[in-house]
PDB file of N, CA and C in Angstrom:
ATOM      1  N   UNK A   1       0.862  -1.214  -0.038  1.00 48.00           N
ATOM      2  CA  UNK A   1      -0.014  -0.025  -0.087  1.00 48.00           C
ATOM      3  C   UNK A   1       0.884   1.237   0.020  1.00 48.00           C
ATOM      4  N   UNK A   2       0.529   2.139  -0.898  1.00 54.00           N
ATOM      5  CA  UNK A   2       1.405   3.308  -0.873  1.00 54.00           C
ATOM      6  C   UNK A   2       0.696   4.481  -0.215  1.00 54.00           C
ATOM      7  N   UNK A   3       1.491   5.463   0.296  1.00 53.00           N
ATOM      8  CA  UNK A   3       0.922   6.650   0.963  1.00 53.00           C
ATOM      9  C   UNK A   3       1.048   7.753   0.082  1.00 53.00           C
ATOM     10  N   UNK A   4      -0.113   8.564  -0.213  1.00 62.00           N
ATOM     11  CA  UNK A   4      -0.014   9.678  -1.032  1.00 62.00           C
ATOM     12  C   UNK A   4       0.979  10.669  -0.512  1.00 62.00           C
ATOM     13  N   UNK A   5       1.554  11.505  -1.409  1.00 60.00           N
ATOM     14  CA  UNK A   5       2.543  12.510  -1.037  1.00 60.00           C
ATOM     15  C   UNK A   5       1.920  13.591  -0.260  1.00 60.00           C
ATOM     16  N   UNK A   6       0.659  13.948  -0.433  1.00 64.00           N
ATOM     17  CA  UNK A   6       0.143  15.041   0.333  1.00 64.00           C
ATOM     18  C   UNK A   6      -0.191  14.568   1.737  1.00 64.00           C
ATOM     19  N   UNK A   7      -0.297  13.338   1.962  1.00 64.00           N
ATOM     20  CA  UNK A   7      -0.521  12.825   3.402  1.00 64.00           C
ATOM     21  C   UNK A   7       0.729  13.183   4.157  1.00 64.00           C
ATOM     22  N   UNK A   8       1.884  13.105   3.716  1.00 64.00           N
ATOM     23  CA  UNK A   8       3.068  13.555   4.540  1.00 64.00           C
ATOM     24  C   UNK A   8       3.009  15.032   4.721  1.00 64.00           C
ATOM     25  N   UNK A   9       2.549  15.854   3.806  1.00 62.00           N
ATOM     26  CA  UNK A   9       2.449  17.336   3.965  1.00 62.00           C
ATOM     27  C   UNK A   9       1.472  17.685   5.054  1.00 62.00           C
ATOM     28  N   UNK A  10       0.329  16.869   4.935  1.00 66.00           N
ATOM     29  CA  UNK A  10      -0.777  17.213   5.977  1.00 66.00           C
ATOM     30  C   UNK A  10      -0.264  16.823   7.399  1.00 66.00           C
ATOM     31  N   UNK A  11       0.455  15.711   7.506  1.00 67.00           N
ATOM     32  CA  UNK A  11       0.968  15.318   8.786  1.00 67.00           C
ATOM     33  C   UNK A  11       1.922  16.317   9.364  1.00 67.00           C
ATOM     34  N   UNK A  12       2.826  16.996   8.460  1.00 65.00           N
ATOM     35  CA  UNK A  12       3.690  17.945   8.888  1.00 65.00           C
ATOM     36  C   UNK A  12       2.916  19.250   9.323  1.00 65.00           C
ATOM     37  N   UNK A  13       1.979  19.504   8.629  1.00 65.00           N
ATOM     38  CA  UNK A  13       1.176  20.736   8.908  1.00 65.00           C
ATOM     39  C   UNK A  13       0.369  20.636  10.337  1.00 65.00           C
ATOM     40  N   UNK A  14       0.027  19.376  10.595  1.00 70.00           N
ATOM     41  CA  UNK A  14      -0.680  19.123  11.929  1.00 70.00           C
ATOM     42  C   UNK A  14       0.291  19.218  13.070  1.00 70.00           C
ATOM     43  N   UNK A  15       1.555  19.018  12.877  1.00 77.00           N
ATOM     44  CA  UNK A  15       2.478  19.084  13.919  1.00 77.00           C
ATOM     45  C   UNK A  15       3.030  20.502  14.210  1.00 77.00           C
ATOM     46  N   UNK A  16       2.493  21.500  13.663  1.00 84.00           N
ATOM     47  CA  UNK A  16       2.913  22.864  13.731  1.00 84.00           C
ATOM     48  C   UNK A  16       2.366  23.503  14.992  1.00 84.00           C
ATOM     49  N   UNK A  17       3.145  24.265  15.658  1.00 90.00           N
ATOM     50  CA  UNK A  17       2.678  25.070  16.750  1.00 90.00           C
ATOM     51  C   UNK A  17       2.425  26.520  16.314  1.00 90.00           C
ATOM     52  N   UNK A  18       1.190  27.007  16.456  1.00 92.00           N
ATOM     53  CA  UNK A  18       0.848  28.420  15.997  1.00 92.00           C
ATOM     54  C   UNK A  18       0.773  29.391  17.075  1.00 92.00           C
ATOM     55  N   UNK A  19       0.958  30.628  16.744  1.00 93.00           N
ATOM     56  CA  UNK A  19       0.900  31.728  17.771  1.00 93.00           C
ATOM     57  C   UNK A  19      -0.638  32.051  17.724  1.00 93.00           C
ATOM     58  N   UNK A  20      -1.096  32.836  18.862  1.00 94.00           N
ATOM     59  CA  UNK A  20      -2.381  33.282  18.890  1.00 94.00           C
ATOM     60  C   UNK A  20      -2.846  34.087  17.619  1.00 94.00           C
ATOM     61  N   UNK A  21      -1.960  34.963  17.131  1.00 95.00           N
ATOM     62  CA  UNK A  21      -2.265  35.701  15.955  1.00 95.00           C
ATOM     63  C   UNK A  21      -2.460  34.813  14.716  1.00 95.00           C
ATOM     64  N   UNK A  22      -1.653  33.804  14.586  1.00 94.00           N
ATOM     65  CA  UNK A  22      -1.816  32.868  13.424  1.00 94.00           C
ATOM     66  C   UNK A  22      -3.051  32.060  13.575  1.00 94.00           C
ATOM     67  N   UNK A  23      -3.557  31.733  14.746  1.00 95.00           N
ATOM     68  CA  UNK A  23      -4.768  30.989  15.041  1.00 95.00           C
ATOM     69  C   UNK A  23      -5.963  31.919  14.675  1.00 95.00           C
ATOM     70  N   UNK A  24      -5.905  33.127  14.980  1.00 95.00           N
ATOM     71  CA  UNK A  24      -6.942  34.034  14.603  1.00 95.00           C
ATOM     72  C   UNK A  24      -7.112  34.154  13.053  1.00 95.00           C
ATOM     73  N   UNK A  25      -5.871  34.262  12.365  1.00 95.00           N
ATOM     74  CA  UNK A  25      -5.881  34.325  10.918  1.00 95.00           C
ATOM     75  C   UNK A  25      -6.434  33.103  10.378  1.00 95.00           C
ATOM     76  N   UNK A  26      -6.153  31.794  10.959  1.00 95.00           N
ATOM     77  CA  UNK A  26      -6.719  30.566  10.360  1.00 95.00           C
ATOM     78  C   UNK A  26      -8.192  30.518  10.634  1.00 95.00           C
ATOM     79  N   UNK A  27      -8.688  31.063  11.685  1.00 95.00           N
ATOM     80  CA  UNK A  27     -10.106  31.047  11.912  1.00 95.00           C
ATOM     81  C   UNK A  27     -10.777  32.010  10.884  1.00 95.00           C
ATOM     82  N   UNK A  28     -10.085  33.163  10.625  1.00 95.00           N
ATOM     83  CA  UNK A  28     -10.685  34.021   9.692  1.00 95.00           C
ATOM     84  C   UNK A  28     -10.749  33.354   8.274  1.00 95.00           C
ATOM     85  N   UNK A  29      -9.738  32.588   7.908  1.00 95.00           N
ATOM     86  CA  UNK A  29      -9.692  31.977   6.656  1.00 95.00           C
ATOM     87  C   UNK A  29     -10.813  30.917   6.563  1.00 95.00           C
ATOM     88  N   UNK A  30     -11.090  30.312   7.748  1.00 94.00           N
ATOM     89  CA  UNK A  30     -12.129  29.216   7.820  1.00 94.00           C
ATOM     90  C   UNK A  30     -13.496  29.869   7.526  1.00 94.00           C
ATOM     91  N   UNK A  31     -13.688  31.149   7.897  1.00 93.00           N
ATOM     92  CA  UNK A  31     -14.970  31.806   7.679  1.00 93.00           C
ATOM     93  C   UNK A  31     -15.227  32.225   6.277  1.00 93.00           C
ATOM     94  N   UNK A  32     -14.104  32.310   5.448  1.00 92.00           N
ATOM     95  CA  UNK A  32     -14.311  32.692   4.103  1.00 92.00           C
ATOM     96  C   UNK A  32     -12.888  32.975   3.489  1.00 92.00           C
ATOM     97  N   UNK A  33     -12.892  33.062   2.134  1.00 94.00           N
ATOM     98  CA  UNK A  33     -11.608  33.416   1.481  1.00 94.00           C
ATOM     99  C   UNK A  33     -11.101  34.720   1.862  1.00 94.00           C
ATOM    100  N   UNK A  34      -9.788  34.751   1.992  1.00 94.00           N
ATOM    101  CA  UNK A  34      -9.066  36.089   2.396  1.00 94.00           C
ATOM    102  C   UNK A  34      -8.566  36.696   1.150  1.00 94.00           C
ATOM    103  N   UNK A  35      -8.935  37.990   0.891  1.00 94.00           N
ATOM    104  CA  UNK A  35      -8.462  38.813  -0.290  1.00 94.00           C
ATOM    105  C   UNK A  35      -7.529  39.933   0.231  1.00 94.00           C
ATOM    106  N   UNK A  36      -6.555  40.224  -0.603  1.00 93.00           N
ATOM    107  CA  UNK A  36      -5.611  41.337  -0.193  1.00 93.00           C
ATOM    108  C   UNK A  36      -6.311  42.604  -0.218  1.00 93.00           C
ATOM    109  N   UNK A  37      -5.998  43.417   0.762  1.00 90.00           N
ATOM    110  CA  UNK A  37      -6.567  44.822   0.881  1.00 90.00           C
ATOM    111  C   UNK A  37      -5.345  45.800   0.979  1.00 90.00           C
ATOM    112  N   UNK A  38      -5.684  47.025   1.184  1.00 87.00           N
ATOM    113  CA  UNK A  38      -4.554  47.964   1.315  1.00 87.00           C
ATOM    114  C   UNK A  38      -3.847  47.890   2.677  1.00 87.00           C
ATOM    115  N   UNK A  39      -2.748  48.421   2.859  1.00 87.00           N
ATOM    116  CA  UNK A  39      -1.885  48.442   4.062  1.00 87.00           C
ATOM    117  C   UNK A  39      -1.514  47.019   4.533  1.00 87.00           C
ATOM    118  N   UNK A  40      -1.209  46.107   3.743  1.00 90.00           N
ATOM    119  CA  UNK A  40      -0.816  44.819   4.072  1.00 90.00           C
ATOM    120  C   UNK A  40      -1.779  44.015   4.924  1.00 90.00           C
ATOM    121  N   UNK A  41      -3.085  44.191   4.646  1.00 92.00           N
ATOM    122  CA  UNK A  41      -4.107  43.497   5.360  1.00 92.00           C
ATOM    123  C   UNK A  41      -4.796  42.472   4.396  1.00 92.00           C
ATOM    124  N   UNK A  42      -5.318  41.497   5.011  1.00 93.00           N
ATOM    125  CA  UNK A  42      -6.121  40.537   4.302  1.00 93.00           C
ATOM    126  C   UNK A  42      -7.442  40.337   5.052  1.00 93.00           C
ATOM    127  N   UNK A  43      -8.593  40.329   4.253  1.00 93.00           N
ATOM    128  CA  UNK A  43      -9.912  40.161   4.898  1.00 93.00           C
ATOM    129  C   UNK A  43     -10.809  39.541   3.823  1.00 93.00           C
ATOM    130  N   UNK A  44     -12.053  39.353   4.296  1.00 90.00           N
ATOM    131  CA  UNK A  44     -12.986  38.852   3.311  1.00 90.00           C
ATOM    132  C   UNK A  44     -13.341  39.894   2.289  1.00 90.00           C
ATOM    133  N   UNK A  45     -13.769  39.416   1.139  1.00 88.00           N
ATOM    134  CA  UNK A  45     -14.172  40.323   0.020  1.00 88.00           C
ATOM    135  C   UNK A  45     -15.341  41.149   0.410  1.00 88.00           C
ATOM    136  N   UNK A  46     -15.272  42.434   0.146  1.00 85.00           N
ATOM    137  CA  UNK A  46     -16.339  43.395   0.505  1.00 85.00           C
ATOM    138  C   UNK A  46     -16.717  43.558   1.972  1.00 85.00           C
ATOM    139  N   UNK A  47     -15.809  43.313   2.797  1.00 85.00           N
ATOM    140  CA  UNK A  47     -15.970  43.352   4.331  1.00 85.00           C
ATOM    141  C   UNK A  47     -16.197  44.842   4.642  1.00 85.00           C
ATOM    142  N   UNK A  48     -17.178  45.096   5.505  1.00 82.00           N
ATOM    143  CA  UNK A  48     -17.573  46.478   5.900  1.00 82.00           C
ATOM    144  C   UNK A  48     -17.734  46.504   7.412  1.00 82.00           C
ATOM    145  N   UNK A  49     -17.791  47.623   7.897  1.00 79.00           N
ATOM    146  CA  UNK A  49     -18.050  47.874   9.383  1.00 79.00           C
ATOM    147  C   UNK A  49     -19.565  47.534   9.691  1.00 79.00           C
ATOM    148  N   UNK A  50     -19.829  46.835  10.595  1.00 76.00           N
ATOM    149  CA  UNK A  50     -21.249  46.495  10.937  1.00 76.00           C
ATOM    150  C   UNK A  50     -21.519  47.069  12.316  1.00 76.00           C
ATOM    151  N   UNK A  51     -22.740  47.043  12.686  1.00 73.00           N
ATOM    152  CA  UNK A  51     -23.215  47.670  13.987  1.00 73.00           C
ATOM    153  C   UNK A  51     -23.875  46.681  14.779  1.00 73.00           C
ATOM    154  N   UNK A  52     -23.654  46.645  16.141  1.00 67.00           N
ATOM    155  CA  UNK A  52     -24.310  45.715  17.017  1.00 67.00           C
ATOM    156  C   UNK A  52     -25.780  46.219  17.283  1.00 67.00           C
ATOM    157  N   UNK A  53     -26.717  45.401  17.136  1.00 69.00           N
ATOM    158  CA  UNK A  53     -28.109  45.796  17.252  1.00 69.00           C
ATOM    159  C   UNK A  53     -28.513  45.515  18.702  1.00 69.00           C
ATOM    160  N   UNK A  54     -27.632  44.749  19.514  1.00 69.00           N
ATOM    161  CA  UNK A  54     -28.137  44.412  20.863  1.00 69.00           C
ATOM    162  C   UNK A  54     -27.780  45.504  21.874  1.00 69.00           C
ATOM    163  N   UNK A  55     -27.101  46.472  21.472  1.00 64.00           N
ATOM    164  CA  UNK A  55     -26.626  47.517  22.378  1.00 64.00           C
ATOM    165  C   UNK A  55     -27.750  48.319  22.881  1.00 64.00           C
ATOM    166  N   UNK A  56     -27.840  48.506  24.169  1.00 65.00           N
ATOM    167  CA  UNK A  56     -28.944  49.232  24.851  1.00 65.00           C
ATOM    168  C   UNK A  56     -28.987  50.651  24.496  1.00 65.00           C
ATOM    169  N   UNK A  57     -27.760  51.346  24.551  1.00 66.00           N
ATOM    170  CA  UNK A  57     -27.673  52.786  24.493  1.00 66.00           C
ATOM    171  C   UNK A  57     -27.565  53.327  23.077  1.00 66.00           C
ATOM    172  N   UNK A  58     -26.663  52.723  22.277  1.00 68.00           N
ATOM    173  CA  UNK A  58     -26.502  53.109  20.948  1.00 68.00           C
ATOM    174  C   UNK A  58     -25.818  52.073  20.148  1.00 68.00           C
ATOM    175  N   UNK A  59     -25.928  52.148  18.849  1.00 69.00           N
ATOM    176  CA  UNK A  59     -25.260  51.109  18.027  1.00 69.00           C
ATOM    177  C   UNK A  59     -23.841  51.431  17.938  1.00 69.00           C
ATOM    178  N   UNK A  60     -23.004  50.484  18.398  1.00 71.00           N
ATOM    179  CA  UNK A  60     -21.611  50.677  18.310  1.00 71.00           C
ATOM    180  C   UNK A  60     -20.948  49.884  17.117  1.00 71.00           C
ATOM    181  N   UNK A  61     -20.049  50.396  16.451  1.00 76.00           N
ATOM    182  CA  UNK A  61     -19.462  49.726  15.313  1.00 76.00           C
ATOM    183  C   UNK A  61     -18.616  48.487  15.682  1.00 76.00           C
ATOM    184  N   UNK A  62     -18.821  47.461  14.934  1.00 76.00           N
ATOM    185  CA  UNK A  62     -18.007  46.254  15.063  1.00 76.00           C
ATOM    186  C   UNK A  62     -16.937  46.313  13.957  1.00 76.00           C
ATOM    187  N   UNK A  63     -15.708  46.258  14.352  1.00 83.00           N
ATOM    188  CA  UNK A  63     -14.683  46.459  13.359  1.00 83.00           C
ATOM    189  C   UNK A  63     -14.529  45.194  12.423  1.00 83.00           C
ATOM    190  N   UNK A  64     -13.964  45.489  11.313  1.00 86.00           N
ATOM    191  CA  UNK A  64     -13.678  44.379  10.391  1.00 86.00           C
ATOM    192  C   UNK A  64     -12.483  43.652  10.859  1.00 86.00           C
ATOM    193  N   UNK A  65     -12.711  42.323  10.929  1.00 91.00           N
ATOM    194  CA  UNK A  65     -11.490  41.424  11.262  1.00 91.00           C
ATOM    195  C   UNK A  65     -10.502  41.271  10.103  1.00 91.00           C
ATOM    196  N   UNK A  66      -9.360  41.204  10.377  1.00 93.00           N
ATOM    197  CA  UNK A  66      -8.309  41.081   9.243  1.00 93.00           C
ATOM    198  C   UNK A  66      -7.039  40.296   9.734  1.00 93.00           C
ATOM    199  N   UNK A  67      -6.246  39.890   8.822  1.00 94.00           N
ATOM    200  CA  UNK A  67      -5.017  39.225   9.096  1.00 94.00           C
ATOM    201  C   UNK A  67      -3.918  40.047   8.324  1.00 94.00           C
ATOM    202  N   UNK A  68      -2.724  40.046   8.831  1.00 94.00           N
ATOM    203  CA  UNK A  68      -1.647  40.683   8.173  1.00 94.00           C
ATOM    204  C   UNK A  68      -0.906  39.935   7.072  1.00 94.00           C
ATOM    205  N   UNK A  69      -0.205  40.422   6.180  1.00 94.00           N
ATOM    206  CA  UNK A  69       0.435  39.711   5.116  1.00 94.00           C
ATOM    207  C   UNK A  69       1.426  38.770   5.702  1.00 94.00           C
ATOM    208  N   UNK A  70       2.067  39.156   6.769  1.00 95.00           N
ATOM    209  CA  UNK A  70       3.032  38.294   7.403  1.00 95.00           C
ATOM    210  C   UNK A  70       2.365  36.915   7.900  1.00 95.00           C
ATOM    211  N   UNK A  71       1.235  37.100   8.540  1.00 95.00           N
ATOM    212  CA  UNK A  71       0.467  35.960   9.091  1.00 95.00           C
ATOM    213  C   UNK A  71       0.005  35.069   7.931  1.00 95.00           C
ATOM    214  N   UNK A  72      -0.536  35.596   6.861  1.00 95.00           N
ATOM    215  CA  UNK A  72      -0.923  34.778   5.707  1.00 95.00           C
ATOM    216  C   UNK A  72       0.236  34.066   5.117  1.00 95.00           C
ATOM    217  N   UNK A  73       1.357  34.652   5.001  1.00 94.00           N
ATOM    218  CA  UNK A  73       2.551  34.063   4.421  1.00 94.00           C
ATOM    219  C   UNK A  73       3.098  32.923   5.326  1.00 94.00           C
ATOM    220  N   UNK A  74       2.969  33.075   6.672  1.00 95.00           N
ATOM    221  CA  UNK A  74       3.417  31.976   7.608  1.00 95.00           C
ATOM    222  C   UNK A  74       2.442  30.783   7.536  1.00 95.00           C
ATOM    223  N   UNK A  75       1.180  31.142   7.379  1.00 95.00           N
ATOM    224  CA  UNK A  75       0.170  29.990   7.355  1.00 95.00           C
ATOM    225  C   UNK A  75       0.336  29.288   6.002  1.00 95.00           C
ATOM    226  N   UNK A  76       0.672  30.017   4.933  1.00 94.00           N
ATOM    227  CA  UNK A  76       0.813  29.381   3.586  1.00 94.00           C
ATOM    228  C   UNK A  76       2.162  28.520   3.634  1.00 94.00           C
ATOM    229  N   UNK A  77       3.207  28.978   4.256  1.00 93.00           N
ATOM    230  CA  UNK A  77       4.354  28.185   4.424  1.00 93.00           C
ATOM    231  C   UNK A  77       4.233  26.957   5.252  1.00 93.00           C
ATOM    232  N   UNK A  78       3.290  26.961   6.217  1.00 92.00           N
ATOM    233  CA  UNK A  78       2.938  25.714   6.945  1.00 92.00           C
ATOM    234  C   UNK A  78       1.981  24.849   6.198  1.00 92.00           C
ATOM    235  N   UNK A  79       1.360  25.190   5.122  1.00 91.00           N
ATOM    236  CA  UNK A  79       0.472  24.469   4.360  1.00 91.00           C
ATOM    237  C   UNK A  79      -0.923  24.455   4.926  1.00 91.00           C
ATOM    238  N   UNK A  80      -1.322  25.527   5.713  1.00 94.00           N
ATOM    239  CA  UNK A  80      -2.637  25.532   6.299  1.00 94.00           C
ATOM    240  C   UNK A  80      -3.628  26.308   5.520  1.00 94.00           C
ATOM    241  N   UNK A  81      -3.084  27.320   4.641  1.00 95.00           N
ATOM    242  CA  UNK A  81      -3.850  28.048   3.626  1.00 95.00           C
ATOM    243  C   UNK A  81      -3.231  27.903   2.350  1.00 95.00           C
ATOM    244  N   UNK A  82      -3.983  28.195   1.198  1.00 94.00           N
ATOM    245  CA  UNK A  82      -3.335  28.112  -0.092  1.00 94.00           C
ATOM    246  C   UNK A  82      -3.858  29.126  -1.019  1.00 94.00           C
ATOM    247  N   UNK A  83      -3.116  29.538  -1.962  1.00 93.00           N
ATOM    248  CA  UNK A  83      -3.561  30.573  -2.860  1.00 93.00           C
ATOM    249  C   UNK A  83      -4.565  29.932  -3.907  1.00 93.00           C
ATOM    250  N   UNK A  84      -5.538  30.672  -4.188  1.00 92.00           N
ATOM    251  CA  UNK A  84      -6.633  30.191  -5.128  1.00 92.00           C
ATOM    252  C   UNK A  84      -6.285  30.250  -6.598  1.00 92.00           C
ATOM    253  N   UNK A  85      -5.558  31.402  -7.034  1.00 90.00           N
ATOM    254  CA  UNK A  85      -5.089  31.496  -8.449  1.00 90.00           C
ATOM    255  C   UNK A  85      -3.706  31.134  -8.499  1.00 90.00           C
ATOM    256  N   UNK A  86      -3.488  30.094  -9.374  1.00 85.00           N
ATOM    257  CA  UNK A  86      -2.027  29.633  -9.386  1.00 85.00           C
ATOM    258  C   UNK A  86      -1.291  30.479 -10.315  1.00 85.00           C
ATOM    259  N   UNK A  87      -1.905  31.184 -11.285  1.00 86.00           N
ATOM    260  CA  UNK A  87      -1.133  31.994 -12.267  1.00 86.00           C
ATOM    261  C   UNK A  87      -0.786  33.300 -11.725  1.00 86.00           C
ATOM    262  N   UNK A  88      -1.238  33.691 -10.614  1.00 89.00           N
ATOM    263  CA  UNK A  88      -1.026  35.034 -10.072  1.00 89.00           C
ATOM    264  C   UNK A  88      -0.084  34.903  -8.919  1.00 89.00           C
ATOM    265  N   UNK A  89       0.710  36.009  -8.581  1.00 88.00           N
ATOM    266  CA  UNK A  89       1.594  35.929  -7.521  1.00 88.00           C
ATOM    267  C   UNK A  89       0.904  35.590  -6.217  1.00 88.00           C
ATOM    268  N   UNK A  90       1.492  34.998  -5.225  1.00 84.00           N
ATOM    269  CA  UNK A  90       0.839  34.622  -4.022  1.00 84.00           C
ATOM    270  C   UNK A  90       0.332  35.815  -3.197  1.00 84.00           C
ATOM    271  N   UNK A  91       1.164  36.929  -3.311  1.00 86.00           N
ATOM    272  CA  UNK A  91       0.748  38.094  -2.507  1.00 86.00           C
ATOM    273  C   UNK A  91      -0.493  38.865  -3.119  1.00 86.00           C
ATOM    274  N   UNK A  92      -0.920  38.532  -4.393  1.00 89.00           N
ATOM    275  CA  UNK A  92      -2.004  39.181  -4.997  1.00 89.00           C
ATOM    276  C   UNK A  92      -3.225  38.321  -5.158  1.00 89.00           C
ATOM    277  N   UNK A  93      -3.042  37.050  -4.875  1.00 91.00           N
ATOM    278  CA  UNK A  93      -4.102  36.052  -4.995  1.00 91.00           C
ATOM    279  C   UNK A  93      -4.954  35.839  -3.754  1.00 91.00           C
ATOM    280  N   UNK A  94      -6.184  35.597  -3.889  1.00 93.00           N
ATOM    281  CA  UNK A  94      -7.048  35.172  -2.736  1.00 93.00           C
ATOM    282  C   UNK A  94      -6.517  33.902  -2.160  1.00 93.00           C
ATOM    283  N   UNK A  95      -6.691  33.711  -0.841  1.00 95.00           N
ATOM    284  CA  UNK A  95      -6.311  32.559  -0.151  1.00 95.00           C
ATOM    285  C   UNK A  95      -7.532  31.867   0.550  1.00 95.00           C
ATOM    286  N   UNK A  96      -7.454  30.544   0.580  1.00 95.00           N
ATOM    287  CA  UNK A  96      -8.479  29.767   1.342  1.00 95.00           C
ATOM    288  C   UNK A  96      -7.872  28.759   2.213  1.00 95.00           C
ATOM    289  N   UNK A  97      -8.572  28.268   3.192  1.00 95.00           N
ATOM    290  CA  UNK A  97      -8.031  27.337   4.070  1.00 95.00           C
ATOM    291  C   UNK A  97      -8.053  26.002   3.453  1.00 95.00           C
ATOM    292  N   UNK A  98      -6.979  25.132   3.806  1.00 93.00           N
ATOM    293  CA  UNK A  98      -6.784  23.805   3.260  1.00 93.00           C
ATOM    294  C   UNK A  98      -7.478  22.883   4.285  1.00 93.00           C
ATOM    295  N   UNK A  99      -7.514  21.578   3.824  1.00 92.00           N
ATOM    296  CA  UNK A  99      -8.046  20.534   4.680  1.00 92.00           C
ATOM    297  C   UNK A  99      -7.227  20.346   5.961  1.00 92.00           C
ATOM    298  N   UNK A 100      -5.810  20.551   5.767  1.00 91.00           N
ATOM    299  CA  UNK A 100      -4.987  20.373   6.921  1.00 91.00           C
ATOM    300  C   UNK A 100      -5.168  21.529   7.937  1.00 91.00           C
ATOM    301  N   UNK A 101      -5.520  22.691   7.378  1.00 93.00           N
ATOM    302  CA  UNK A 101      -5.884  23.804   8.381  1.00 93.00           C
ATOM    303  C   UNK A 101      -7.127  23.576   9.043  1.00 93.00           C
ATOM    304  N   UNK A 102      -8.187  22.981   8.410  1.00 93.00           N
ATOM    305  CA  UNK A 102      -9.340  22.649   9.140  1.00 93.00           C
ATOM    306  C   UNK A 102      -9.179  21.544  10.163  1.00 93.00           C
ATOM    307  N   UNK A 103      -8.388  20.604   9.899  1.00 92.00           N
ATOM    308  CA  UNK A 103      -8.101  19.558  10.869  1.00 92.00           C
ATOM    309  C   UNK A 103      -7.283  20.110  11.986  1.00 92.00           C
ATOM    310  N   UNK A 104      -6.310  21.015  11.682  1.00 92.00           N
ATOM    311  CA  UNK A 104      -5.550  21.559  12.777  1.00 92.00           C
ATOM    312  C   UNK A 104      -6.509  22.370  13.737  1.00 92.00           C
ATOM    313  N   UNK A 105      -7.392  23.040  13.186  1.00 93.00           N
ATOM    314  CA  UNK A 105      -8.388  23.854  14.046  1.00 93.00           C
ATOM    315  C   UNK A 105      -9.166  22.905  15.006  1.00 93.00           C
ATOM    316  N   UNK A 106      -9.631  21.804  14.278  1.00 93.00           N
ATOM    317  CA  UNK A 106     -10.505  20.782  14.993  1.00 93.00           C
ATOM    318  C   UNK A 106      -9.699  20.212  16.186  1.00 93.00           C
ATOM    319  N   UNK A 107      -8.428  19.868  15.927  1.00 91.00           N
ATOM    320  CA  UNK A 107      -7.668  19.141  16.915  1.00 91.00           C
ATOM    321  C   UNK A 107      -7.094  20.100  18.099  1.00 91.00           C
ATOM    322  N   UNK A 108      -6.868  21.361  17.695  1.00 89.00           N
ATOM    323  CA  UNK A 108      -6.194  22.239  18.636  1.00 89.00           C
ATOM    324  C   UNK A 108      -7.036  23.301  19.229  1.00 89.00           C
ATOM    325  N   UNK A 109      -8.164  23.688  18.695  1.00 81.00           N
ATOM    326  CA  UNK A 109      -8.843  24.767  19.297  1.00 81.00           C
ATOM    327  C   UNK A 109     -10.243  24.281  19.800  1.00 81.00           C
TER     328      UNK A 109
END
């Protein structure tokens, strides 16, 4: 019986220790694809500031969650996220979570 090559990559990705910032970035990628924005930030496509409706006194803005370019690059190097467009540079392409990233979240968070 042969073991697929990507199985070794997935096993290596599961053995990685992540910082809290990287975990937040991975959770953000789990919620949807990350797209590059200005100022070296990555967030969901067309993300906007929303307002909490449960506030008693006034509606307070809920900030847009984002990850930095450094965090996305580290997650990509570990194999937890991947670029969606192969023909475009990795810094310009949208990124999505891989199956190894989903399994890492299930086991560690």
